[in-house]
mmCIF file of C-alpha atoms and ligand atoms in Angstrom:
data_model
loop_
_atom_site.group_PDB
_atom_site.id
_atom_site.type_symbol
_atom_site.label_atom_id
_atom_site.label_comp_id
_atom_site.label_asym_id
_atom_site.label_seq_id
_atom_site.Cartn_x
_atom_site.Cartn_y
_atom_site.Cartn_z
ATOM 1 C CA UNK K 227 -17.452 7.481 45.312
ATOM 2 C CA UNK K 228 -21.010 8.419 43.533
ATOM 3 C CA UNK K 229 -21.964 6.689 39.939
ATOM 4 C CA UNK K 230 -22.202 9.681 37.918
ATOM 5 C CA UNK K 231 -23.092 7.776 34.474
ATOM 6 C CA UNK K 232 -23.853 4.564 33.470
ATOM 7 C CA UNK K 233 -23.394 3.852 29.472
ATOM 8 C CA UNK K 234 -24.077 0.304 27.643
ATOM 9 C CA UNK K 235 -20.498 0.612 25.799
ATOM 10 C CA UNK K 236 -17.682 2.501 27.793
ATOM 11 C CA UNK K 237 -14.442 2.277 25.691
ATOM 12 C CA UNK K 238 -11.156 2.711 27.161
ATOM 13 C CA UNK K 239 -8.440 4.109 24.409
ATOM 14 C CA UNK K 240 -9.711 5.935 21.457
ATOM 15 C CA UNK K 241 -6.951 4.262 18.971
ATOM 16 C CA UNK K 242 -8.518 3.517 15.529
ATOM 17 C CA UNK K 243 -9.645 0.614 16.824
ATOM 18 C CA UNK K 244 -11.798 1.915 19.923
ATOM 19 C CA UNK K 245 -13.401 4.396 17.010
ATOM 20 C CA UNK K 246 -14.713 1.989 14.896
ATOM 21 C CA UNK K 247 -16.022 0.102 17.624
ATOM 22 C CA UNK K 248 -17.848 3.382 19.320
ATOM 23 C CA UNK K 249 -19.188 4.378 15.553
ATOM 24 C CA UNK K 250 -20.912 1.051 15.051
ATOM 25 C CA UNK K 251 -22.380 0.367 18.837
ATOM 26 C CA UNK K 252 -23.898 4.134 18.720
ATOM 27 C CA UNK K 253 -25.411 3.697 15.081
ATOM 28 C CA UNK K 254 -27.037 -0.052 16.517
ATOM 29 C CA UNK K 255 -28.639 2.328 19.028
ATOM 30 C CA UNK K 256 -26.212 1.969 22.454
ATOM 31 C CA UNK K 257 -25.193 4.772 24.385
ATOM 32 C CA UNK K 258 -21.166 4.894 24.131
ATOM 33 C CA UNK K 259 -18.248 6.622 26.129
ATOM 34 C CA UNK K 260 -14.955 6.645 24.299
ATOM 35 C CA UNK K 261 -12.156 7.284 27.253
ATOM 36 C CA UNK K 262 -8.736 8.868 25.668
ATOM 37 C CA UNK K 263 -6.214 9.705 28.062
ATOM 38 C CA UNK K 264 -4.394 12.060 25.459
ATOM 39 C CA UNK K 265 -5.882 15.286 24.241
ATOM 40 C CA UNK K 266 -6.537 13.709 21.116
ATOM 41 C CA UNK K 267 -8.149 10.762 19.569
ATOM 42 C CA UNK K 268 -6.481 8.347 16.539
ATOM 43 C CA UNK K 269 -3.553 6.821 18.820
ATOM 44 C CA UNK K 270 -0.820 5.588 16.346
ATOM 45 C CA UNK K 271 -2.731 6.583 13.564
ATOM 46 C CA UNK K 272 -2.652 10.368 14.019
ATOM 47 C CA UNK K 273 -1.403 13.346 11.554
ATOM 48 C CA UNK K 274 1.043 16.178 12.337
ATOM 49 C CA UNK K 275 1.572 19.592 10.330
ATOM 50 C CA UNK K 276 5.564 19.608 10.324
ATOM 51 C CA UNK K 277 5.775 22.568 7.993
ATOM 52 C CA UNK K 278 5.162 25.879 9.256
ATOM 53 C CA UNK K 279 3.133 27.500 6.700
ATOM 54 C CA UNK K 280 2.470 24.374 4.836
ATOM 55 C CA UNK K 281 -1.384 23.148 4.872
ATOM 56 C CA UNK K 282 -0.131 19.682 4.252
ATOM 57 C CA UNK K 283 -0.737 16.823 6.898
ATOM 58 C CA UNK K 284 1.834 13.927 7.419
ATOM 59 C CA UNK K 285 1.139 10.747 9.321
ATOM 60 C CA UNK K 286 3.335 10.710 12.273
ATOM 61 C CA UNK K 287 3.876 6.866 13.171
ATOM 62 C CA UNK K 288 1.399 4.365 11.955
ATOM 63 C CA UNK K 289 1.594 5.501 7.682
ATOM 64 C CA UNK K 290 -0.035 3.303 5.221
ATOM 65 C CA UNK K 291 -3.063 1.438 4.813
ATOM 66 C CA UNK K 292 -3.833 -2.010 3.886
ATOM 67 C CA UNK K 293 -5.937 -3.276 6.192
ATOM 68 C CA UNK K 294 -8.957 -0.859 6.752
ATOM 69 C CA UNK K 295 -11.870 -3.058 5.108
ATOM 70 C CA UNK K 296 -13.391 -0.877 2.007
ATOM 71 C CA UNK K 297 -16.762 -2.151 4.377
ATOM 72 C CA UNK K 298 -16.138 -0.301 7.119
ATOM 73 C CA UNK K 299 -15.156 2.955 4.987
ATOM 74 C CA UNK K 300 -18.913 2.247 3.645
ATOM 75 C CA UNK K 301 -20.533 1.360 6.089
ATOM 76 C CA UNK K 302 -19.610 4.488 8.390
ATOM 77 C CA UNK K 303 -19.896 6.678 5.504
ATOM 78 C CA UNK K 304 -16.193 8.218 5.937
ATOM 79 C CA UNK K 305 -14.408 10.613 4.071
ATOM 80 C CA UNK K 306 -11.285 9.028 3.155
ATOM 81 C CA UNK K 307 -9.180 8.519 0.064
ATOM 82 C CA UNK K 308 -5.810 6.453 -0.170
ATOM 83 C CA UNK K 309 -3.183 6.744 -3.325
ATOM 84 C CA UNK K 310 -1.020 4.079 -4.860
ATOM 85 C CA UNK K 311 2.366 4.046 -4.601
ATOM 86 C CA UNK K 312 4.865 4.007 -7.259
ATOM 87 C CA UNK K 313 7.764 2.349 -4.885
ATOM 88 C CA UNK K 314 6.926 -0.002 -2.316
ATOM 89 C CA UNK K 315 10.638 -0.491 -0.540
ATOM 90 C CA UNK K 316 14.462 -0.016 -1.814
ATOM 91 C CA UNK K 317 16.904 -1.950 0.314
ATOM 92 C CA UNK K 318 20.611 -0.260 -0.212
ATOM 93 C CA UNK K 319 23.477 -2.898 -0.741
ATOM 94 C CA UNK K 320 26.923 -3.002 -1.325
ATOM 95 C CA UNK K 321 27.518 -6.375 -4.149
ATOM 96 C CA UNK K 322 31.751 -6.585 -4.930
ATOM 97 C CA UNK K 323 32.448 -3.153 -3.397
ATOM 98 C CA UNK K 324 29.748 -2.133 -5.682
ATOM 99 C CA UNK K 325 26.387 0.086 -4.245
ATOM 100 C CA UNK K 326 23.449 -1.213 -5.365
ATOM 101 C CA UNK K 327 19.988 -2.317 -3.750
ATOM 102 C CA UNK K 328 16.704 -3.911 -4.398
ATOM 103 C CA UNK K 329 13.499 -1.529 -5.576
ATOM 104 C CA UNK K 330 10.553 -2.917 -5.267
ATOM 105 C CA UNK K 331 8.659 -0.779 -8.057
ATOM 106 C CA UNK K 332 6.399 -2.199 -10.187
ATOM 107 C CA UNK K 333 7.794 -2.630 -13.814
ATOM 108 C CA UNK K 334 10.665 -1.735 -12.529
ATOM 109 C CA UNK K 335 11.414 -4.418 -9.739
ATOM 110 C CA UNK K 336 13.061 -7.134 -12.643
ATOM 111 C CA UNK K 337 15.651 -5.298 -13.913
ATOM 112 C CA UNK K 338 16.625 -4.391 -10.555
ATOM 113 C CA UNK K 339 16.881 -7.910 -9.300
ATOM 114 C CA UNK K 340 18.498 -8.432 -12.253
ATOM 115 C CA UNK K 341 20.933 -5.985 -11.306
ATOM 116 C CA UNK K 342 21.419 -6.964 -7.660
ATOM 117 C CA UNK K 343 21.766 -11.075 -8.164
ATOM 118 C CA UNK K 344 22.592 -11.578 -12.101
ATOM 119 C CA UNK K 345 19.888 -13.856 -13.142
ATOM 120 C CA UNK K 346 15.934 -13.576 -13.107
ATOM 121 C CA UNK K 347 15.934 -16.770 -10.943
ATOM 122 C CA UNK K 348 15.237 -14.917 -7.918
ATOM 123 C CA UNK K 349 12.812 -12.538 -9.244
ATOM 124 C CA UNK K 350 11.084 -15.439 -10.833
ATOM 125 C CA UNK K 351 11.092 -17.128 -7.446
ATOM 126 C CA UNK K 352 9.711 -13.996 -5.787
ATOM 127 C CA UNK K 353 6.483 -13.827 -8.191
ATOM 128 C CA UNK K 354 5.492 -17.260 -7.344
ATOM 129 C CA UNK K 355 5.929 -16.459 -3.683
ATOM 130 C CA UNK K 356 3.895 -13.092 -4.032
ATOM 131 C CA UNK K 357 1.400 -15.066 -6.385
ATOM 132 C CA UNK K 358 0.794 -17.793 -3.556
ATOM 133 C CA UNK K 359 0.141 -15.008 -0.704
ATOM 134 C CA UNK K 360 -1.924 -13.188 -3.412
ATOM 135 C CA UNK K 361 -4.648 -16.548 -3.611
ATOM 136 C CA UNK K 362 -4.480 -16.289 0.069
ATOM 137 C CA UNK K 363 -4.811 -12.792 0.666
ATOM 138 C CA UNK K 364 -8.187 -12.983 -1.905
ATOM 139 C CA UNK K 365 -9.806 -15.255 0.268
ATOM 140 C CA UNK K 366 -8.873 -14.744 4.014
ATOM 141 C CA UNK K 367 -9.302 -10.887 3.837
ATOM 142 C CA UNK K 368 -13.179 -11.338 3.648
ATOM 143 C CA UNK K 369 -13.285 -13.005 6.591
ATOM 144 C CA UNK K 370 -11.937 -10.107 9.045
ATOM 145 C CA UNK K 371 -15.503 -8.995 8.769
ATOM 146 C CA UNK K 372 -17.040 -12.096 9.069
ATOM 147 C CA UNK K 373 -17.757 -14.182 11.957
ATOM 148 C CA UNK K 374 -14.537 -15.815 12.959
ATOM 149 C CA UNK K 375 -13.848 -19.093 10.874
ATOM 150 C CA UNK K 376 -12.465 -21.991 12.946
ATOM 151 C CA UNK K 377 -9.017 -23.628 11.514
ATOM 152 C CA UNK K 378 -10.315 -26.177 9.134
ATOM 153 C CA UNK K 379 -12.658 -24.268 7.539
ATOM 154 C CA UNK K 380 -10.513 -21.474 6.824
ATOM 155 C CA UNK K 381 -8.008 -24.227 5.604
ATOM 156 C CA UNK K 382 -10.841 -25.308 3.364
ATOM 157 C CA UNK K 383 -11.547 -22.086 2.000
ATOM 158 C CA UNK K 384 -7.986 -21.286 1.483
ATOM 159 C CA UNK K 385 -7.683 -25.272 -0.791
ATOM 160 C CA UNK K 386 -4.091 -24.908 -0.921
ATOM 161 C CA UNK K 387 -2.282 -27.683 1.009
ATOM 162 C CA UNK K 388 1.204 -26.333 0.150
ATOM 163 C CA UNK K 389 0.192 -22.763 1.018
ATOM 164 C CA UNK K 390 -1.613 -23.588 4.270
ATOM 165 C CA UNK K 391 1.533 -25.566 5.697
ATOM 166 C CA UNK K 392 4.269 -22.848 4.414
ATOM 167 C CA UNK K 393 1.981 -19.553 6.120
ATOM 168 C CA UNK K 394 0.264 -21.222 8.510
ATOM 169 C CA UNK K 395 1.662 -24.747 10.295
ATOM 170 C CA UNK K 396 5.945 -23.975 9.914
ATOM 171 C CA UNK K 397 8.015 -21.054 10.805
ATOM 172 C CA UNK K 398 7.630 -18.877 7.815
ATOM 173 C CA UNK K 399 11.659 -19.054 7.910
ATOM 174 C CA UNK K 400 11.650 -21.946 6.408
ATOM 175 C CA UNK K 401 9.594 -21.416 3.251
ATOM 176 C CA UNK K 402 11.560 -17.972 2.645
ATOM 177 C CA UNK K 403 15.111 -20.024 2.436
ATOM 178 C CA UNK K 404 14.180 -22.750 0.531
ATOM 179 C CA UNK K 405 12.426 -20.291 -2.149
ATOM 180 C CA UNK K 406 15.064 -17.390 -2.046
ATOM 181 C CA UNK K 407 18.757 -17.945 -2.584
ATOM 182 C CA UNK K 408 19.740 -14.408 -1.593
ATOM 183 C CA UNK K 409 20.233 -12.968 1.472
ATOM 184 C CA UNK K 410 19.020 -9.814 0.622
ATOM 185 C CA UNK K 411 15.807 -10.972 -0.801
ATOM 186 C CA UNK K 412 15.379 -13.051 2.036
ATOM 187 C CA UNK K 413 15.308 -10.075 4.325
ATOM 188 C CA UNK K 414 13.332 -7.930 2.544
ATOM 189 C CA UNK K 415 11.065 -10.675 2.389
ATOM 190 C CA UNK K 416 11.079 -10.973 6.149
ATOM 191 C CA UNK K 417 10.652 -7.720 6.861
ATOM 192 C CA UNK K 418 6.596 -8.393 7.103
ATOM 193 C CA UNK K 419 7.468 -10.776 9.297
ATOM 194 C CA UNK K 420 9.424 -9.824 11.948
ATOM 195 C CA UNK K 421 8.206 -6.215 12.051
ATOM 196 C CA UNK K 422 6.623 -4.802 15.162
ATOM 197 C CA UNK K 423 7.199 -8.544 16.672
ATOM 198 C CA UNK K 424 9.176 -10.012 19.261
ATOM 199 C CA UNK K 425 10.381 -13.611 17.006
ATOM 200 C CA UNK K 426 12.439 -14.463 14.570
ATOM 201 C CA UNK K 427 12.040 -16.596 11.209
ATOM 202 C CA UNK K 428 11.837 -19.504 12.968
ATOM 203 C CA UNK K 429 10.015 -19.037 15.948
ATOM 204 C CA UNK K 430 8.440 -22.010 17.024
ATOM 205 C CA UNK K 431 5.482 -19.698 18.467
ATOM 206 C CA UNK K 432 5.113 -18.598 14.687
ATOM 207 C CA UNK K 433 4.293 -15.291 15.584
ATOM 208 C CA UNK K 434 6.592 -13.941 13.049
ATOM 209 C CA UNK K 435 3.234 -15.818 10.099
ATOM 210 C CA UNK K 436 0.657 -13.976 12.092
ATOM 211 C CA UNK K 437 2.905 -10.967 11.680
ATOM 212 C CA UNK K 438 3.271 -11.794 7.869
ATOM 213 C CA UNK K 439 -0.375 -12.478 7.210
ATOM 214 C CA UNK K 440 -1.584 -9.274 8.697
ATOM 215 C CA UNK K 441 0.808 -7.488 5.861
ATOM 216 C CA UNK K 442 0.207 -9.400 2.975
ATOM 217 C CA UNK K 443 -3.488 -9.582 3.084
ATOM 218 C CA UNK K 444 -4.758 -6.611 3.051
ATOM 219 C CA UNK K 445 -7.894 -5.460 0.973
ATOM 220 C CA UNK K 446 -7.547 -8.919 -0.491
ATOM 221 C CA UNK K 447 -4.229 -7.848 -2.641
ATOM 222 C CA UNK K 448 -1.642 -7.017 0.251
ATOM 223 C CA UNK K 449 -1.708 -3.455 -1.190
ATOM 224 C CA UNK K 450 -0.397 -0.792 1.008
ATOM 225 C CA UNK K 451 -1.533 2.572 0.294
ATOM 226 C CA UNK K 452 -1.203 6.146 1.091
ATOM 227 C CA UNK K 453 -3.794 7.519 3.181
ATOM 228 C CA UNK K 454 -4.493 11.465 2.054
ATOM 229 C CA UNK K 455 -3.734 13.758 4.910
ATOM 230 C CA UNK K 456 -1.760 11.159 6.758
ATOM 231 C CA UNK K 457 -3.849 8.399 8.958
ATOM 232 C CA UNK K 458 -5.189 11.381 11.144
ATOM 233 C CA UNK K 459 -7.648 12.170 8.170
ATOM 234 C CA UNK K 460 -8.692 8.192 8.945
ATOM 235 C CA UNK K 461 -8.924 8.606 12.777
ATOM 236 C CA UNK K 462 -11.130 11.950 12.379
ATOM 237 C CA UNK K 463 -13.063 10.677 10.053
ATOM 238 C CA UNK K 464 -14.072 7.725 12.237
ATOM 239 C CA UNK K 465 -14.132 10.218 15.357
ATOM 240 C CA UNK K 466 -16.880 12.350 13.211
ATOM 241 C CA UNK K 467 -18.761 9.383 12.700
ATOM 242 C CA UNK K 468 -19.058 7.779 16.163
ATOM 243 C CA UNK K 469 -20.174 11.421 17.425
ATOM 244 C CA UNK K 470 -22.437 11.608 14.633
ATOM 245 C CA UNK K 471 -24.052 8.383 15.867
ATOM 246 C CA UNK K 472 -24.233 9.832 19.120
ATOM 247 C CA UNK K 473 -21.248 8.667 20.748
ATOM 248 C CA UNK K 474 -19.217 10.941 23.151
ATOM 249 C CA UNK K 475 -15.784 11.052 22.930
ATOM 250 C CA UNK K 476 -13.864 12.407 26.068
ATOM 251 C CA UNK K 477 -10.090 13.741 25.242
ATOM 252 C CA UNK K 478 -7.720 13.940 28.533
ATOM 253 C CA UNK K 479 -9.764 11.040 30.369
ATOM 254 C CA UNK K 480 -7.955 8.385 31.720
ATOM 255 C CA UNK K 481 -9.347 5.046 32.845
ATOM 256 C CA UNK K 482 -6.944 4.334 35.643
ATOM 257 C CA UNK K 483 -8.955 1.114 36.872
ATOM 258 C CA UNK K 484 -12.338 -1.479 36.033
ATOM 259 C CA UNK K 485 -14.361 -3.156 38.483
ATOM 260 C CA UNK K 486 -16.582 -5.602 37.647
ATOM 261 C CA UNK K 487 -18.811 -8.305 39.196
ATOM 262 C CA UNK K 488 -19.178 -10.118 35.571
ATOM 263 C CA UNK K 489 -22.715 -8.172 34.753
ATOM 264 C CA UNK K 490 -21.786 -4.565 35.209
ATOM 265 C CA UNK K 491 -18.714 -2.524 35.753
ATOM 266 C CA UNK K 492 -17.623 0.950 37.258
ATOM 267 C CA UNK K 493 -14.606 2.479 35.459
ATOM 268 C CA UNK K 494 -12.560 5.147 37.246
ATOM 269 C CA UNK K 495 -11.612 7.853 35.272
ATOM 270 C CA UNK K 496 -8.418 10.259 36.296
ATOM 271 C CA UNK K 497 -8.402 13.507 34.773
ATOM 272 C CA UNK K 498 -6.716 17.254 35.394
ATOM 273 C CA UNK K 499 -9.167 17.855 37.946
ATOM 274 C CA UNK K 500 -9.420 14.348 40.238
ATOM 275 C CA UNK K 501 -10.821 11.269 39.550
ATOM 276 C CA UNK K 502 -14.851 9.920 39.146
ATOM 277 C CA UNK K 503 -16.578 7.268 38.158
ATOM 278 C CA UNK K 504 -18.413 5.630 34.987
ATOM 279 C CA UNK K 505 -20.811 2.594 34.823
ATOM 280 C CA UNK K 506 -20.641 1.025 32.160
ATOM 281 C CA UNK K 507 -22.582 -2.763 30.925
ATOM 282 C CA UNK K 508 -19.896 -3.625 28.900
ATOM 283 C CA UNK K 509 -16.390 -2.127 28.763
ATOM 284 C CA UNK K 510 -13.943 -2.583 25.508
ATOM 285 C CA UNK K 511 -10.637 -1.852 26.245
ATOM 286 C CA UNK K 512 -8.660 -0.672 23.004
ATOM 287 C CA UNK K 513 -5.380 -1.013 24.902
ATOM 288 C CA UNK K 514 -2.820 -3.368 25.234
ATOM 289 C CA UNK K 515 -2.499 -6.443 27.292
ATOM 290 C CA UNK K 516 -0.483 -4.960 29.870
ATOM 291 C CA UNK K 517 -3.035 -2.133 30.170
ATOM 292 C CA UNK K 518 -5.717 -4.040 30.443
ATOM 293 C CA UNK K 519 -4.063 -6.620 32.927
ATOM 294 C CA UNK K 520 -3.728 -3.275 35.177
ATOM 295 C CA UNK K 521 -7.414 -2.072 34.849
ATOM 296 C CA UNK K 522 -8.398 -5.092 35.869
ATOM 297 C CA UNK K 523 -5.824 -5.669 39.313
ATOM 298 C CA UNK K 524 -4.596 -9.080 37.285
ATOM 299 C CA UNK K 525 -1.415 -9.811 37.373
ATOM 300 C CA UNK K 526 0.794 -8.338 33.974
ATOM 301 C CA UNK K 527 1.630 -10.940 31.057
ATOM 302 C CA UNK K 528 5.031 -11.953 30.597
ATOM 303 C CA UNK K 529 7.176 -9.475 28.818
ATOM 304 C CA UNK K 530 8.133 -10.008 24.871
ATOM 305 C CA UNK K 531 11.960 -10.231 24.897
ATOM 306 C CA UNK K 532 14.230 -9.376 22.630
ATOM 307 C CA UNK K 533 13.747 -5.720 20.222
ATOM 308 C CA UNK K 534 13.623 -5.160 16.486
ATOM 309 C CA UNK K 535 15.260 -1.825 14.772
ATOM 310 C CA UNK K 536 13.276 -0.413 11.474
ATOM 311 C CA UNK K 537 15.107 2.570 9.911
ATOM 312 C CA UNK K 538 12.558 4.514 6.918
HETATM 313 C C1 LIG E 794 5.844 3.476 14.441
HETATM 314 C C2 LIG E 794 4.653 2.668 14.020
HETATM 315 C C3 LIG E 794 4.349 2.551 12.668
HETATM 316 C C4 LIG E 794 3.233 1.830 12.258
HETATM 317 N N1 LIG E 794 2.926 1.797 10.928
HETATM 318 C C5 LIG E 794 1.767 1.250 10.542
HETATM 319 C C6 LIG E 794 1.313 1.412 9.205
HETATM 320 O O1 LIG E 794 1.962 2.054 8.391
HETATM 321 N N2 LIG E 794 0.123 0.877 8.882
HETATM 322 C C7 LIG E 794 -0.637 0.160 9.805
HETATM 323 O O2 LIG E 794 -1.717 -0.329 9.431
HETATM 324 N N3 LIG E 794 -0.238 -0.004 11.070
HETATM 325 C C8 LIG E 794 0.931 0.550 11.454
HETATM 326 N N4 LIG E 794 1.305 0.452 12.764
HETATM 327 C C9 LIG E 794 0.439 -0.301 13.692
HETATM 328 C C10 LIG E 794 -0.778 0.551 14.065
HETATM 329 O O3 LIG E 794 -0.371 1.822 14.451
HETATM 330 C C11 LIG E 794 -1.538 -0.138 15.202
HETATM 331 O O4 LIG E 794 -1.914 -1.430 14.782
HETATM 332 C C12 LIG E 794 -2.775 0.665 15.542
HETATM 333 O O5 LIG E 794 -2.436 1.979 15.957
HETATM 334 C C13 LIG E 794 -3.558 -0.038 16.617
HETATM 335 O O6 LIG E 794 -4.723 0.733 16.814
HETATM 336 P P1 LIG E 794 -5.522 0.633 18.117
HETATM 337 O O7 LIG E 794 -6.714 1.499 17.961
HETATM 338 O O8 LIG E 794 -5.792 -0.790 18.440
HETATM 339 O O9 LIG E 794 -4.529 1.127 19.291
HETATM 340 P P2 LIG E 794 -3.679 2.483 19.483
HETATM 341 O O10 LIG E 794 -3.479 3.213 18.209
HETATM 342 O O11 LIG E 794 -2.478 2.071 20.268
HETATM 343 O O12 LIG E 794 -4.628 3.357 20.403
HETATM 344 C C14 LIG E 794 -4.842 3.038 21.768
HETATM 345 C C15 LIG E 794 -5.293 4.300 22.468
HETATM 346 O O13 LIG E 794 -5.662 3.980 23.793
HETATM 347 C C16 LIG E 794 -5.245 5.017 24.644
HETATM 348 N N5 LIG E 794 -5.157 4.455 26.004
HETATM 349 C C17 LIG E 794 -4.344 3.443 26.417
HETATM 350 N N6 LIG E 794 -4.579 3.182 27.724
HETATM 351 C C18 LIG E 794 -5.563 4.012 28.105
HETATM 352 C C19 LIG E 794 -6.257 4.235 29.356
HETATM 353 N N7 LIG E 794 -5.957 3.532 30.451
HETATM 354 N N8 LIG E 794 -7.229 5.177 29.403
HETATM 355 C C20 LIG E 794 -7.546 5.917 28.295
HETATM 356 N N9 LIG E 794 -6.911 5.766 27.108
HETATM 357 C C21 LIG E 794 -5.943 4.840 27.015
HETATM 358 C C22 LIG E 794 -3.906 5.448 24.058
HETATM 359 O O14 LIG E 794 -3.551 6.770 24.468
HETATM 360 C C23 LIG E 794 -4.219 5.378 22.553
HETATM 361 O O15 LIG E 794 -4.729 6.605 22.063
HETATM 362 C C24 LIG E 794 2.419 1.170 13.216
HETATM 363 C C25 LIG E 794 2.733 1.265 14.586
HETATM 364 C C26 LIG E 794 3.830 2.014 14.969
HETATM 365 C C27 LIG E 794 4.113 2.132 16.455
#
């Protein structure tokens, strides 16, 4: 089969992810192919109109937004805006036969501890927690944008023995019941850490603290805002800028397989209408493990076992 391009940067999946990476390798002067085998960009960050008549644009799976560096939004020049939220969660309960719940709102959050356990003991409990991952949060966020940090100096820069050995060295499980009494807490607590994961609290793989860092660090505060017009607006945004660097961005393409003899690859592309080939000097492929074990002929990672239900 003939070569019929050869790029510096071809990238395979044009989630969020692959976007950001095309917009910065065109503007440092590479020529870029972004490969999306859907007929749109944005992956799990993409925005639907669900209201016929309605100009208003919802995110359709991937929602909020904590952990898009301000940088980035600078850097790339993006039009983008996010909103704070009033209410971060409410958990329904039933307490004696009695419905109640736990909001998470702001001023409002004591009384309705309060309400749900009959003290202020866990709500006092749950500032100190939040107040710990806060310290973190304000000093690990910065480095997503830096050069990787190895373990002991992001220990040192973190200079909190206690909080480095509850987040980082033992199953977050075990900090979470010996600072919360109640299981309710506990799970709404938990909830950043098992979502979207295959462990538990006390996975020895701790897995469920990488889970829980990723949602409590964000922007430095472990904010998570509302992104205006739904995470498509995000995902265009970035899609504008990588073409406006000079990027091209092909919708319906499918990378199907990767050769490579370590210095140069050719990427086969399926679309509607057959299958060609790319070269490419490096490819990026914004795609999961399992995709990328079958571009590449390797053999596929074990599976994750078990599955996690989240009802909004
Ligand atoms: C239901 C749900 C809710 C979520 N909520 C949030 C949230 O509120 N906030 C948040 O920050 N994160 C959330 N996430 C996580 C977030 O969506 C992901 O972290 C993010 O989408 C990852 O982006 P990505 O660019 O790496 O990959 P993806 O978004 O998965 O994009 C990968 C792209 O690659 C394409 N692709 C794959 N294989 C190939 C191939 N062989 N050839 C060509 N193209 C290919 C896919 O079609 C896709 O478009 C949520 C995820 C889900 C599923």
């Amino acid at each position: 089969m003939p070569v019929r391009d050869s790029y510096d940067a071809v990238i395979v999946g044009g989630g969020h992810n692959g976007l950001v990476a095309a917009a910065y390798l065109a503007r440092a002067g590479q020529s870029v192919l972004v490969l999306e085998r859907l007929g749109t960009t944005g992956g799990a960050a993409v925005s639907t109109r669900p209201f016929d008549g309605v100009d208003a644009r919802l995110s359709r799976y991937s929602y909020l937004v904590s952990l898009l560096p301000s940088k980035i939004v600078r850097d790339l020049g993006l039009d983008f805006a996010v909103r704070k939220r009033t209410v971060s969660s409410y958990t329904p309960a039933v307490r004696d036969g009695r419905p109640t719940g736990l909001l998470v709102a702001g001023d409002r959050t004591r009384d309705s501890f309060a309400a749900l356990t009959g003290s202020d003991r866990e709500y006092e409990a749950w500032q100190r927690f939040y107040g710990r991952t806060g310290q973190v949060a304000e000093r690990v966020f910065p480095t997503l944008t830096e050069p990787l940090p190895t373990r002991d100096a992001l220990r040192e820069r973190i200079g909190d023995a206690d909080a480095w050995r509850t987040l980082f060295e033992e199953p977050i499980g075990v900090s979470v019941e010996n600072t919360f009494d109640d299981d309710l807490v506990r799970g709404v607590v938990l909830t950043d850490a098992l979502i979207g994961t295959f462990a538990d609290a006390h996975d020895a793989s701790l897995l469920q603290n990488r889970c829980f860092l990723y949602h409590v660090i964000g922007g430095g505060t472990g904010d998570w805002d509302v992104p205006v017009g739904g995470m498509g607006a995000l995902t265009d945004a970035l899609a504008g800028a990588a073409r406006a660097a000079g990027a091209q961005i092909r919708t319906g393409h499918e990378a199907v397989r990767i050769d490579t003899d370590g210095t140069h690859a050719e990427v086969t592309v399926r679309t509607d209408s057959g299958e060609s080939t790319v070269g490419a000097r490096r490819v990026l492929v914004n795609a999961s493990p399992e995709a990328l074990a079958a571009l590449l002929g390797d053999a596929p990672p074990a599976p994750a076992e078990g599955a996690q239900l989240k009802v909004n």
